[in-house]
XYZ file of C-alpha atoms in Angstrom:
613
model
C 50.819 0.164 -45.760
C 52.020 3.266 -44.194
C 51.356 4.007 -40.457
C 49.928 7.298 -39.323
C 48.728 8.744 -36.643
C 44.973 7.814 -38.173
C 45.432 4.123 -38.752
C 47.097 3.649 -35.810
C 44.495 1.268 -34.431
C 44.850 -1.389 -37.106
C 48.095 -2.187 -35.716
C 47.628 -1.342 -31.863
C 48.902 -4.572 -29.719
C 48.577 -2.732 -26.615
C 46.522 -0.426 -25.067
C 49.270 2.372 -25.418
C 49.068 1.750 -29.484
C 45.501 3.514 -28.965
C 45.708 6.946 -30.155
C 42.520 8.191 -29.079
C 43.146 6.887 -25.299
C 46.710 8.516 -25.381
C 45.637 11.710 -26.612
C 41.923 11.669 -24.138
C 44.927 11.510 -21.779
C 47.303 13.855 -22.619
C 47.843 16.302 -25.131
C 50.937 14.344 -26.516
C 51.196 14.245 -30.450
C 51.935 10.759 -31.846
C 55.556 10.694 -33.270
C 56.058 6.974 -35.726
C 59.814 5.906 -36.413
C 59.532 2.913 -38.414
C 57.970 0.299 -36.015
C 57.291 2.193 -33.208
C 54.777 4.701 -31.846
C 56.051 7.430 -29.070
C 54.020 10.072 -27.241
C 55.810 13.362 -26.654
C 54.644 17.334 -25.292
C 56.177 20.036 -23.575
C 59.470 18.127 -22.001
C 57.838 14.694 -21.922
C 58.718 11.444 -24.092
C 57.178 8.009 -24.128
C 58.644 5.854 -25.749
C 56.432 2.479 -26.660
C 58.900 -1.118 -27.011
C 56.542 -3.142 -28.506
C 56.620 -3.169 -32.129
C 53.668 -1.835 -34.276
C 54.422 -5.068 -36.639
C 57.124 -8.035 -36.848
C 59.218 -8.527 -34.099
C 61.003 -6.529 -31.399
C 64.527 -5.823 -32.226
C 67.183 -3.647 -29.623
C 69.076 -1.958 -32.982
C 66.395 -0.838 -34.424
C 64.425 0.886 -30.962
C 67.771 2.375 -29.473
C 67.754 3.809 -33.226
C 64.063 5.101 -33.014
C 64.866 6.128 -29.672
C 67.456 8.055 -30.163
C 65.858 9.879 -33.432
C 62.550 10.751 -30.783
C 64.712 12.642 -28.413
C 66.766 14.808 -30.954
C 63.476 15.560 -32.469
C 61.461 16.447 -28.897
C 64.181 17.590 -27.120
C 62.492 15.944 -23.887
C 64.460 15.596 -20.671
C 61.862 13.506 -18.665
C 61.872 10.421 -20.531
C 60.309 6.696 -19.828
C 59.816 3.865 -22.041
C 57.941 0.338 -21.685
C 57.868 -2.847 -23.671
C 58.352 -6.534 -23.622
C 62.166 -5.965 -23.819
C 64.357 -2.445 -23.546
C 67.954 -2.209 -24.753
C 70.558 -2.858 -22.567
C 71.164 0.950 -22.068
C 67.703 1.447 -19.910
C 68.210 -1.699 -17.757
C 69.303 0.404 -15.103
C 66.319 2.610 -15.576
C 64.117 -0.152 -15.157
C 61.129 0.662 -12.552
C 58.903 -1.674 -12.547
C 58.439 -5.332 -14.008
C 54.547 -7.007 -14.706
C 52.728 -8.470 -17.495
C 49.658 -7.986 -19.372
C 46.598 -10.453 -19.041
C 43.688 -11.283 -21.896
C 40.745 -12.831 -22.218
C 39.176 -14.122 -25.148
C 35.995 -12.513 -27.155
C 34.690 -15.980 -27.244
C 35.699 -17.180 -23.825
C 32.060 -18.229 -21.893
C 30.948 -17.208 -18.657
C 33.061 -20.226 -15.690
C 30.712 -22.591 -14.630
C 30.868 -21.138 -11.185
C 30.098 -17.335 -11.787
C 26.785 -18.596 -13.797
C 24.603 -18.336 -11.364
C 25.116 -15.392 -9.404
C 25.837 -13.269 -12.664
C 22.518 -14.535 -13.579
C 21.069 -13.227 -10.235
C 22.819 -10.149 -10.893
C 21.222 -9.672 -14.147
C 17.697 -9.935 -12.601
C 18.339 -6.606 -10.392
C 20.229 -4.680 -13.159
C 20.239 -3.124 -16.204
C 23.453 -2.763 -18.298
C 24.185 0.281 -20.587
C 27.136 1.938 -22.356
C 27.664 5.966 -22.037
C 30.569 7.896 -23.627
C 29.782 11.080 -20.678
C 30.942 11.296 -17.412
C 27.692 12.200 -15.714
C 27.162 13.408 -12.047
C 26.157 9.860 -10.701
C 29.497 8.708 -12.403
C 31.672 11.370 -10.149
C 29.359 10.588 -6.804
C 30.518 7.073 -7.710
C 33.968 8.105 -8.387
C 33.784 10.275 -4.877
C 32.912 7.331 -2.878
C 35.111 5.521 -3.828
C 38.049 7.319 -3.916
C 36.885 7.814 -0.455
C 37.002 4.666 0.805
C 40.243 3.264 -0.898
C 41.871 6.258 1.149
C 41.688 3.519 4.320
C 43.201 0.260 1.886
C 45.985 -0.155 -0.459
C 45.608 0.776 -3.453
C 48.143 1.353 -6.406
C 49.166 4.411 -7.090
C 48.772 4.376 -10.805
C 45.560 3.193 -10.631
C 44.414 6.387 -8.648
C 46.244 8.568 -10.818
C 44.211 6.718 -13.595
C 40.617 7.383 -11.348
C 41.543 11.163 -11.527
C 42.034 11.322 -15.119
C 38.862 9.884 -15.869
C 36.736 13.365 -15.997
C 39.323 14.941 -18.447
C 39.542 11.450 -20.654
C 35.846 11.774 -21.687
C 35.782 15.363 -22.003
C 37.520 14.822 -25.054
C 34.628 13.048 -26.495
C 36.688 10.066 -28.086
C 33.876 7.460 -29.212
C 35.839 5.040 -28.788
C 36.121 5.589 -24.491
C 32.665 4.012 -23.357
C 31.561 3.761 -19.478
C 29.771 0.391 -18.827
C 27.736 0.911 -16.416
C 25.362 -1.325 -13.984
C 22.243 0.606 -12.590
C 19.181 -0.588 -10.392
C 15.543 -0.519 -10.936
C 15.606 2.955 -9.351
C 18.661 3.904 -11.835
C 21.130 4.543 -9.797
C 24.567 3.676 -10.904
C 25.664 0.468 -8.829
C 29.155 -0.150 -11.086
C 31.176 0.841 -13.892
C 33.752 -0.081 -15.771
C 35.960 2.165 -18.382
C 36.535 0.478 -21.990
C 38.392 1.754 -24.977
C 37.065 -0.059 -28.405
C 39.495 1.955 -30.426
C 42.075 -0.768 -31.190
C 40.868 -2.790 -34.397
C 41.614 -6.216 -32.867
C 40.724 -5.794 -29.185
C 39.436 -3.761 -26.310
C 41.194 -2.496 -23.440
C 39.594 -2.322 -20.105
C 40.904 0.575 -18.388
C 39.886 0.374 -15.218
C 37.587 0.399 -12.001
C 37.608 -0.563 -8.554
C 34.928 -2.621 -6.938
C 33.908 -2.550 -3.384
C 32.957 -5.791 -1.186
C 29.525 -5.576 0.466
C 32.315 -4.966 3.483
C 33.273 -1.902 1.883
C 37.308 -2.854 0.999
C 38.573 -2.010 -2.231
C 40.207 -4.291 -4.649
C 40.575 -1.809 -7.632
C 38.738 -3.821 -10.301
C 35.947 -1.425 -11.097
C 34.110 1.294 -9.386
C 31.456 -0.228 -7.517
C 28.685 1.506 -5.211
C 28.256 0.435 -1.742
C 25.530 2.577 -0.729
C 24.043 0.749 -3.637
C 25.770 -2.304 -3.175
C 24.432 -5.576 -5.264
C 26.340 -9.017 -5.253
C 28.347 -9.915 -8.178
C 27.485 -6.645 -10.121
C 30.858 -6.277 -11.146
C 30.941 -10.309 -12.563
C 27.738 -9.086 -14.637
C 29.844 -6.256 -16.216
C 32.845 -8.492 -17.141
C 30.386 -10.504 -19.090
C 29.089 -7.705 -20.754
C 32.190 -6.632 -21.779
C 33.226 -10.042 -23.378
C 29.859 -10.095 -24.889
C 29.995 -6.994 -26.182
C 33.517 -7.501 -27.264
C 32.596 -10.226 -29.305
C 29.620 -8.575 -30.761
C 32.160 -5.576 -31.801
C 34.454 -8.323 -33.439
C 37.069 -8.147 -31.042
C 39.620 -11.008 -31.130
C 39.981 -10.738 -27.025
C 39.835 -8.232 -24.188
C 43.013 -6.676 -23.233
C 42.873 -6.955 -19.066
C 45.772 -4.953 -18.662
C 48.393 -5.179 -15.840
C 48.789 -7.426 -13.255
C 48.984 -5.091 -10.825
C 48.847 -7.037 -7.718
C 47.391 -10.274 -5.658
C 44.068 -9.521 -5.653
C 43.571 -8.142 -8.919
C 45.298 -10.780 -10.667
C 43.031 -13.363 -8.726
C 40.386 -11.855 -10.102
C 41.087 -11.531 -13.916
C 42.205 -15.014 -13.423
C 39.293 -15.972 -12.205
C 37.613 -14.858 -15.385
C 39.841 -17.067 -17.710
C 42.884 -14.519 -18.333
C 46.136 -15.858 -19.471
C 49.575 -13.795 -19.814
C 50.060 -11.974 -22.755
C 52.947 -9.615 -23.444
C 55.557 -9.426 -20.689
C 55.554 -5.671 -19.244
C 59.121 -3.683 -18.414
C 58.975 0.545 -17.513
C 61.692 2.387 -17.687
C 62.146 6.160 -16.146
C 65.456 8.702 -16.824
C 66.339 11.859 -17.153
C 68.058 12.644 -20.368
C 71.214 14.887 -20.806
C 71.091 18.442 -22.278
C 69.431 21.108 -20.214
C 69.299 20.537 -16.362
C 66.150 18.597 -14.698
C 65.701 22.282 -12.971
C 65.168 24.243 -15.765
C 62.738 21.729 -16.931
C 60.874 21.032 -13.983
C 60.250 25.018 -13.577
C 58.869 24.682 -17.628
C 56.341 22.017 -16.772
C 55.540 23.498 -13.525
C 54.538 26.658 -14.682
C 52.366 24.740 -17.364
C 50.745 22.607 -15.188
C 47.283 24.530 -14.847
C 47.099 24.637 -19.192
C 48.524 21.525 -19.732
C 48.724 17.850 -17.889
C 50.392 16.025 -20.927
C 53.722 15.522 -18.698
C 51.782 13.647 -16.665
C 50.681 10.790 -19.029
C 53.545 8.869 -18.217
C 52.412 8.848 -14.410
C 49.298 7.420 -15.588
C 49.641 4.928 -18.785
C 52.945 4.596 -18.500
C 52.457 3.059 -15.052
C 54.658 5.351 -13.036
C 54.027 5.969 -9.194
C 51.957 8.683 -9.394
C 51.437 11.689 -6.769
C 54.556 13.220 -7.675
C 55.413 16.600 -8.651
C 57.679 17.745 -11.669
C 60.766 17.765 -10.000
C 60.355 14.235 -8.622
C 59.890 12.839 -12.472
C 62.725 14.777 -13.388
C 65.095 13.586 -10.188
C 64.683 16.794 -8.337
C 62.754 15.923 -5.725
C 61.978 17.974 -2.343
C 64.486 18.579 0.057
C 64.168 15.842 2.595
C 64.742 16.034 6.510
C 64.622 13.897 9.000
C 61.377 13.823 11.115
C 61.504 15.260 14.504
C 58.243 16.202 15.673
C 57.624 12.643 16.968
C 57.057 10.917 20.542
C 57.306 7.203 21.284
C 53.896 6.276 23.196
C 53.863 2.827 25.943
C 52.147 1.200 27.766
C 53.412 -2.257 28.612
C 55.199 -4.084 25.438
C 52.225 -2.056 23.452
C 54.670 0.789 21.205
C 52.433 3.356 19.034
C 53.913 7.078 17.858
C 52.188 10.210 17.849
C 53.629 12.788 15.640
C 52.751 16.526 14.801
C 52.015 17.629 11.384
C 51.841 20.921 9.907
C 49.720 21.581 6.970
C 52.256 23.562 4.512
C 56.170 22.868 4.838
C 59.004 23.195 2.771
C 60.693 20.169 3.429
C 59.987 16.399 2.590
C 59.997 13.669 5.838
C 58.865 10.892 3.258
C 62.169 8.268 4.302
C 61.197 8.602 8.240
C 57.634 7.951 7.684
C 58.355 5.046 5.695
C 60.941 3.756 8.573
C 57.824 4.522 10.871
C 55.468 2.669 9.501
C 57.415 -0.378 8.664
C 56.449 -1.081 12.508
C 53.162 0.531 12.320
C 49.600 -1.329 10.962
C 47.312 1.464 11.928
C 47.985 5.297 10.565
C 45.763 7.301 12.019
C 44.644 11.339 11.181
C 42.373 14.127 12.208
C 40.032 13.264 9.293
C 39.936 12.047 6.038
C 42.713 13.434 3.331
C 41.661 11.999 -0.021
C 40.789 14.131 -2.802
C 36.851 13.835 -2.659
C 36.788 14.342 1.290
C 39.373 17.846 0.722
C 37.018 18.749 -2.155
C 34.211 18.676 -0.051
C 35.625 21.035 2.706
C 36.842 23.570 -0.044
C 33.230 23.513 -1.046
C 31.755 23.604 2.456
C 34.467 27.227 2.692
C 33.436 28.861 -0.256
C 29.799 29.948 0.513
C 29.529 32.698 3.439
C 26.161 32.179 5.781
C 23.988 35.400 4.780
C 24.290 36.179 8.536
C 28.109 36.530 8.448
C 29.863 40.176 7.585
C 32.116 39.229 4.647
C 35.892 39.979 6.046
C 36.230 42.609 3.386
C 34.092 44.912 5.221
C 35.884 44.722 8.505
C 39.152 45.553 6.809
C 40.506 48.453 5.479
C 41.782 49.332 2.111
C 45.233 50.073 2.724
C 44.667 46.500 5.524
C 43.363 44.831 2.042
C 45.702 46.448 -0.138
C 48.951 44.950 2.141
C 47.489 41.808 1.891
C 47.712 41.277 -1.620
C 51.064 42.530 -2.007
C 51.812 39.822 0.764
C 50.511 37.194 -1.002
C 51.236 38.233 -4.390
C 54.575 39.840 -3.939
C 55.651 42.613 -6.223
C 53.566 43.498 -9.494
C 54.470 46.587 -10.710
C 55.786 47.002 -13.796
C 59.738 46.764 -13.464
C 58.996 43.855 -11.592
C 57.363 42.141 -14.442
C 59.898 42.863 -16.734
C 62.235 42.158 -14.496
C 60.045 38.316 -14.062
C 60.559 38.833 -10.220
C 56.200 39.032 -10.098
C 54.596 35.883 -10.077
C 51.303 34.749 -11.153
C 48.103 35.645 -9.076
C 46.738 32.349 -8.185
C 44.433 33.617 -5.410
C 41.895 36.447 -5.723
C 42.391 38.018 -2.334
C 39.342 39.871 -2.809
C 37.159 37.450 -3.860
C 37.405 35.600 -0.667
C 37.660 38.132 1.752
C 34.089 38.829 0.277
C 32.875 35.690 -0.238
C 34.845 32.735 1.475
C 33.857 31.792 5.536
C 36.129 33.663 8.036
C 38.389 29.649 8.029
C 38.544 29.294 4.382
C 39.685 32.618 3.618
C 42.560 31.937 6.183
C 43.745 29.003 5.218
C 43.458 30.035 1.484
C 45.184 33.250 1.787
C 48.103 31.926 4.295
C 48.677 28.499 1.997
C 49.162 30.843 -0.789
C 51.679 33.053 0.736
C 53.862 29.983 1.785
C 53.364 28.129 -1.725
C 55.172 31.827 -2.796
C 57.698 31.057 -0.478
C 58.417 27.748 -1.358
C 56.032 26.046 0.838
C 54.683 23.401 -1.996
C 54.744 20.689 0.894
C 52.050 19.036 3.230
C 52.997 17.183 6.030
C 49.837 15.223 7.103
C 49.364 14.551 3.003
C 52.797 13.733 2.712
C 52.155 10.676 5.912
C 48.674 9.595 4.604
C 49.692 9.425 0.853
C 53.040 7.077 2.096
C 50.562 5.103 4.504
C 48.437 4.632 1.543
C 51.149 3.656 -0.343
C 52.564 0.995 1.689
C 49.114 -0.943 2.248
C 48.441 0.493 6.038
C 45.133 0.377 7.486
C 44.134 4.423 7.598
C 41.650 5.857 10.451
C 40.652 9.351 10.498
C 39.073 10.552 13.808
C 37.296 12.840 12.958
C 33.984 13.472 10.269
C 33.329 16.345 7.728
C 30.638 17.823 10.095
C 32.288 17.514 13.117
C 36.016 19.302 11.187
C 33.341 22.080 9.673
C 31.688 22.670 13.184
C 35.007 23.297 14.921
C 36.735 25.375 12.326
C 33.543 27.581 11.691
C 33.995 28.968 15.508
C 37.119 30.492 14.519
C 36.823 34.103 16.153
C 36.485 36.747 13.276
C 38.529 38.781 15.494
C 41.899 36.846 15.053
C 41.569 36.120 11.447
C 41.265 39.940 11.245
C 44.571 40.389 13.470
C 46.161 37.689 11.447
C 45.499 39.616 8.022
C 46.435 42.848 9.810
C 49.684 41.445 10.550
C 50.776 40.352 7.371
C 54.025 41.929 7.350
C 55.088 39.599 10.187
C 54.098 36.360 8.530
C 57.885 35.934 7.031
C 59.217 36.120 9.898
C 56.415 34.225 11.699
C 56.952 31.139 8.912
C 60.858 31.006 9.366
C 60.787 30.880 13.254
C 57.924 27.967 12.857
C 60.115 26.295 10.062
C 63.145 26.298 12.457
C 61.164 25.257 14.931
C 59.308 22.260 13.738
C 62.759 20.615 12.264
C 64.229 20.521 15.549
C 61.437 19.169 17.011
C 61.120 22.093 19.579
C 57.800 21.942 20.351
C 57.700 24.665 22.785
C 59.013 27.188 20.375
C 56.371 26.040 17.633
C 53.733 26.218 19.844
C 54.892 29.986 21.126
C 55.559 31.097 17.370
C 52.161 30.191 16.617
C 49.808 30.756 19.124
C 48.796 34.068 17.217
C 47.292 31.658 14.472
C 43.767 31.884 14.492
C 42.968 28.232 15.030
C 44.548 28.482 18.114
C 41.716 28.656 20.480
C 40.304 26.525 23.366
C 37.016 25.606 21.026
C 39.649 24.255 18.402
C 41.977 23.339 20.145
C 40.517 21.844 23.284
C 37.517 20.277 22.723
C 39.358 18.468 19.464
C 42.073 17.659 22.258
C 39.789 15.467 24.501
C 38.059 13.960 21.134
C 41.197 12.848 20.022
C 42.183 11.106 23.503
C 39.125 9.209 23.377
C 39.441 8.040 19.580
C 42.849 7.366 19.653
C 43.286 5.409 22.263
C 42.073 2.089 21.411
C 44.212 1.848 19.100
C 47.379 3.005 21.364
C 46.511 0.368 23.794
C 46.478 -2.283 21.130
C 49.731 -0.788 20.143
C 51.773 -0.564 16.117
C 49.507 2.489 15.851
C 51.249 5.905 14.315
C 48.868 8.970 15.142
C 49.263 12.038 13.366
C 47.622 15.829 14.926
C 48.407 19.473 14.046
C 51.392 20.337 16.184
C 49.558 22.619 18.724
C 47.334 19.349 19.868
C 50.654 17.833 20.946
C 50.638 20.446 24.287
C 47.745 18.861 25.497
C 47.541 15.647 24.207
C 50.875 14.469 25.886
C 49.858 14.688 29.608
C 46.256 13.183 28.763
C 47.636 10.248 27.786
C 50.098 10.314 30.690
C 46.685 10.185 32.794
C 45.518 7.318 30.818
C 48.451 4.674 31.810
C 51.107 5.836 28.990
C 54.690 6.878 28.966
C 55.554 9.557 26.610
C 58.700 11.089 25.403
C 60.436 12.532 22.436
C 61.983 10.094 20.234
C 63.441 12.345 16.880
C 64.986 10.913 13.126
C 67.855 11.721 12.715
C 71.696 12.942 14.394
C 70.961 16.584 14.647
C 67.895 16.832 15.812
C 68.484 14.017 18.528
C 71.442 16.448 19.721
C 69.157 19.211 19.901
C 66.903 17.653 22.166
C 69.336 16.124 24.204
C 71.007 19.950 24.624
C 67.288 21.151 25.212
C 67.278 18.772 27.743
C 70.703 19.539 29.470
C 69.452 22.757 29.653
C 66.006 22.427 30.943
C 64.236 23.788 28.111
C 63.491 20.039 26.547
C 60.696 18.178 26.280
C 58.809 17.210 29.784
C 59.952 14.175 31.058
C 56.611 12.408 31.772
């Protein structure tokens, strides 16, 4: 029988043969050369090793291979199977294996009992729709795996999950666990599509202590014991009912997961290789500024992030081996007291540069990471939406400015658009409505929105504090934010409408104004940040201040204990230094990195350095 894109499921052997997940995924088209399947958009390629029928064979793939990237013409390439050819061994990323269960496998004698208990406090139900209680359940805990390891692919996965069953694949069912009250206590994601099996997708449960383990999203607001033991025996159950030969588990992963498919009965199935290159022909550049521009219309390079198993949280240009610029990390002070060492460092919001190797030399000594608040996705999403509604009491900005003020703005932020420019292609896309927010956004969110766009135009696609907590997250550190969504709301909604206004009206300063601060924060010269900046309108005693002394008092438990790495905006640095002088510690400026250790040690010479404490 022929293979096509619509019987593709009679032969799928691993949860990448299944059409309907790849393409709820992506919008990659399905591309068959003789035994194997490949995924392929834009500049992407995926290439799947494991045969569609008979065995593997290296010939025949390198040949298949090699016929999928004349046809595509895709630079960003990666490939996984059981085995590659000896040509990608090099490329190799990542090694694991897949684990099954089968349809007919029984409940272990141990799990019996509180699965049964389970049972008697919930009801178990399929859905194909991503309802609201599925995202307030997706919210929390996305929230609360931002303080515990967690893979990266698997939150890459978590975030995909809206757009997956959007495309209204029946085959992509949510299993969820509700109470008598129906509110959703766990879920798990299943695709039936494959003829012979189903593929669990994912979740990520939560302990009644609250500490992810990334087996399936599970409520602890709404916590119940062994909830997400009653869903894995649905799924077998159901499984079997739907004539499935077993449940595909998927990947290892890590330790904990692993303990727990185990636990369950899973045994190894097909050993698991990734490979990740760039391919010859046009330059990664050129490619990366293709997909970039797409990204809003299209996500289908990012498939290979997800399925694929790639470390996710990376732009184009780091799939494509372009990544950021990186410099060494200045902006840092060594904090004692007694054989206790802990780092405080200043972070700005927007950068241009990458510090990502001297965080991870940081925290390789580190085992708290500690930040102003929360920086996960559902925590962000709730400020944005806290910024976007202006109190009825509240002049909207675009009454207190001008029209030539407004008009000066935009061209800041937009740069040129007339027409020569355009065709030309010096004008770039609008991605902020200037006007929109001036009229409707709070005095802070207007700020921020309007300044963050004017650096991303500049190059400024960088966050430093985002940059720390996603590498802290990364490497498995214990993250602590200081600070709560009320408490970050209450002190950025006293910003003075006053210096937002001045800020806006000096627009044609904030060039300048970035460069000095970029110059600035890479040699670590914290004086000369702090004076380029003190114009910013978050710069005041309310913000600034009273956040100061909360700080001080949160952070230093953790100081005294020692292996802690703190991370504030910049400006809290002025402050903060000499009030933990007061509290026992010694302070001083310890930079990554030659240059900027030369710097400071001329600053020094010089008596413009850093305060010896």
């Amino acid at each position: 029988m022929k293979i096509t894109p619509e019987n593709l499921a009679d032969f799928a052997r691993v949860p990448e043969h299944s059409p309907g997940l790849m393409s709820a995924l992506s919008n990659g088209e399905a591309i068959i050369f003789g035994q194997y399947l490949f995924f392929a958009a834009d500049n992407w390629l995926s290439a799947i090793a494991y045969p569609l029928y008979g065995k593997y064979d290296n010939a025949e793939f390198s040949r298949a291979l090699d016929k999928a990237q004349d046809k595509t013409g895709a630079q960003a390439c990666f490939a996984i199977g059981s085995f590659l050819p000896q040509k990608l061994q090099a490329d190799i990323v990542e090694r694991d294996r897949f684990y099954i269960v089968g349809a007919d496998a029984a409940i272990p004698k141990r799990l019996k009992n509180p699965v049964a208990k389970a049972a008697e406090k919930l009801e178990v139900s399929e859905t194909g729709t991503f309802t609201p209680r599925h995202r307030q359940l997706w919210a929390e805990f996305l929230q609360k795996s931002g303080a515990s390891p967690m893979h990266a692919r698997v939150r890459e996965l978590y975030a995909k999950t809206p757009q997956a069953m959007r495309a209204e694949n029946p085959d992509l069912r949510f299993l969820d666990a509700r109470d008598k009250d129906g509110k959703l206590v766990a879920c798990l994601l299943l695709d039936y599509g494959p003829r012979l099996f189903t593929s669990y997708i994912l979740g990520a449960r939560f302990h009644g202590h609250g500490v992810p383990d990334s087996l399936g999203a599970h409520s602890r607001r709404n916590y119940v014991p062994h909830a997400h033991d009653l869903l894995f025996a649905e799924m077998i159950a159901r499984s079997r009912k739907a004539g499935k030969h077993f449940v595909n588990l998927g990947l290892g992963v890590n330790e904990g997961i692993l303990r727990f498919k185990l636990k369950w009965g899973a045994r190894p199935y097909y050993p698991y290789l990734m490979a990740q290159w760039t391919a010859k022909g046009r330059s990664a550049h050129q490619v990366a500024e293709n997909i970039e521009a797409r990204d809003n219309e299209n996500v289908g390079h990012t498939l290979a992030m997800v399925l694929m198993r790639y470390q996710g949280n990376v732009s184009a240009r780091q799939v494509l081996g372009e990544a950021p610029v990186r410099k060494p990390y200045a902006m840092l002070w060594k904090v004692e007291k007694g054989d206790k060492i802990s780092w405080l460092g200043g972070t700005a919001h927007f950068f241009y540069y990458s510090f990502e190797p001297s965080f991870r030399r940081l925290f390789r000594n580190v085992d708290n990471v500690i930040f102003e608040g929360p920086l996960d996705a559902a925590f962000m999403a709730k400020v944005d939406e806290a910024g976007k509604s202006l109190p009825e009491n509240m002049t909207p900005l675009i009454d207190l400015l001008s029209e030539d003020e407004i008009a000066r703005l935009e061209k800041t932020i937009w740069g040129p658009q007339d027409k020569l420019s355009k065709f030309l292609g010096m004008a770039v896309k609008k991605k902020k409505d200037v006007r929109w927010l001036l009229r409707h956004a709070r005095y802070w969110h207007a700020f921020f929105s309007l300044w963050t766009a004017f650096l991303e135009r500049q190059g400024w696609k960088n966050s430093v504090d985002m940059e720390a907590w996603r590498v802290a997250r990364d490497m498995g550190k214990n993250i602590i934010a200081m600070e709560s969504l009320e408490e970050q709301i209450d002190s950025l909604g006293s910003l003075p409408v006053e210096r937002v206004l001045n800020f806006f009206r000096a627009c044609d300063q904030w060039k300048k104004r970035a460069k000095t601060n970029l110059h600035a924060y890479l040699a670590g010269d914290l004086e000369l940040m702090f004076g380029s900046s003190a114009e910013f309108p978050t710069r005041t005693e309310y913000v600034i201040g009273r956040r100061d002394q909360r700080f001080r008092e949160r952070m230093r438990p953790y100081l005294e204990e020692g292996r802690a790495a703190v991370f504030v905006g910049t400006a809290h640095l002025i402050n903060l230094r000499k009030m933990l002088v007061e509290d026992g510690f010694s302070v001083r400026q310890q930079p990554f990195g030659i240059l900027p250790r030369l710097r400071l040690g001329y600053r020094n010479i010089s008596g413009k350095g850093d305060v010896k404490w």
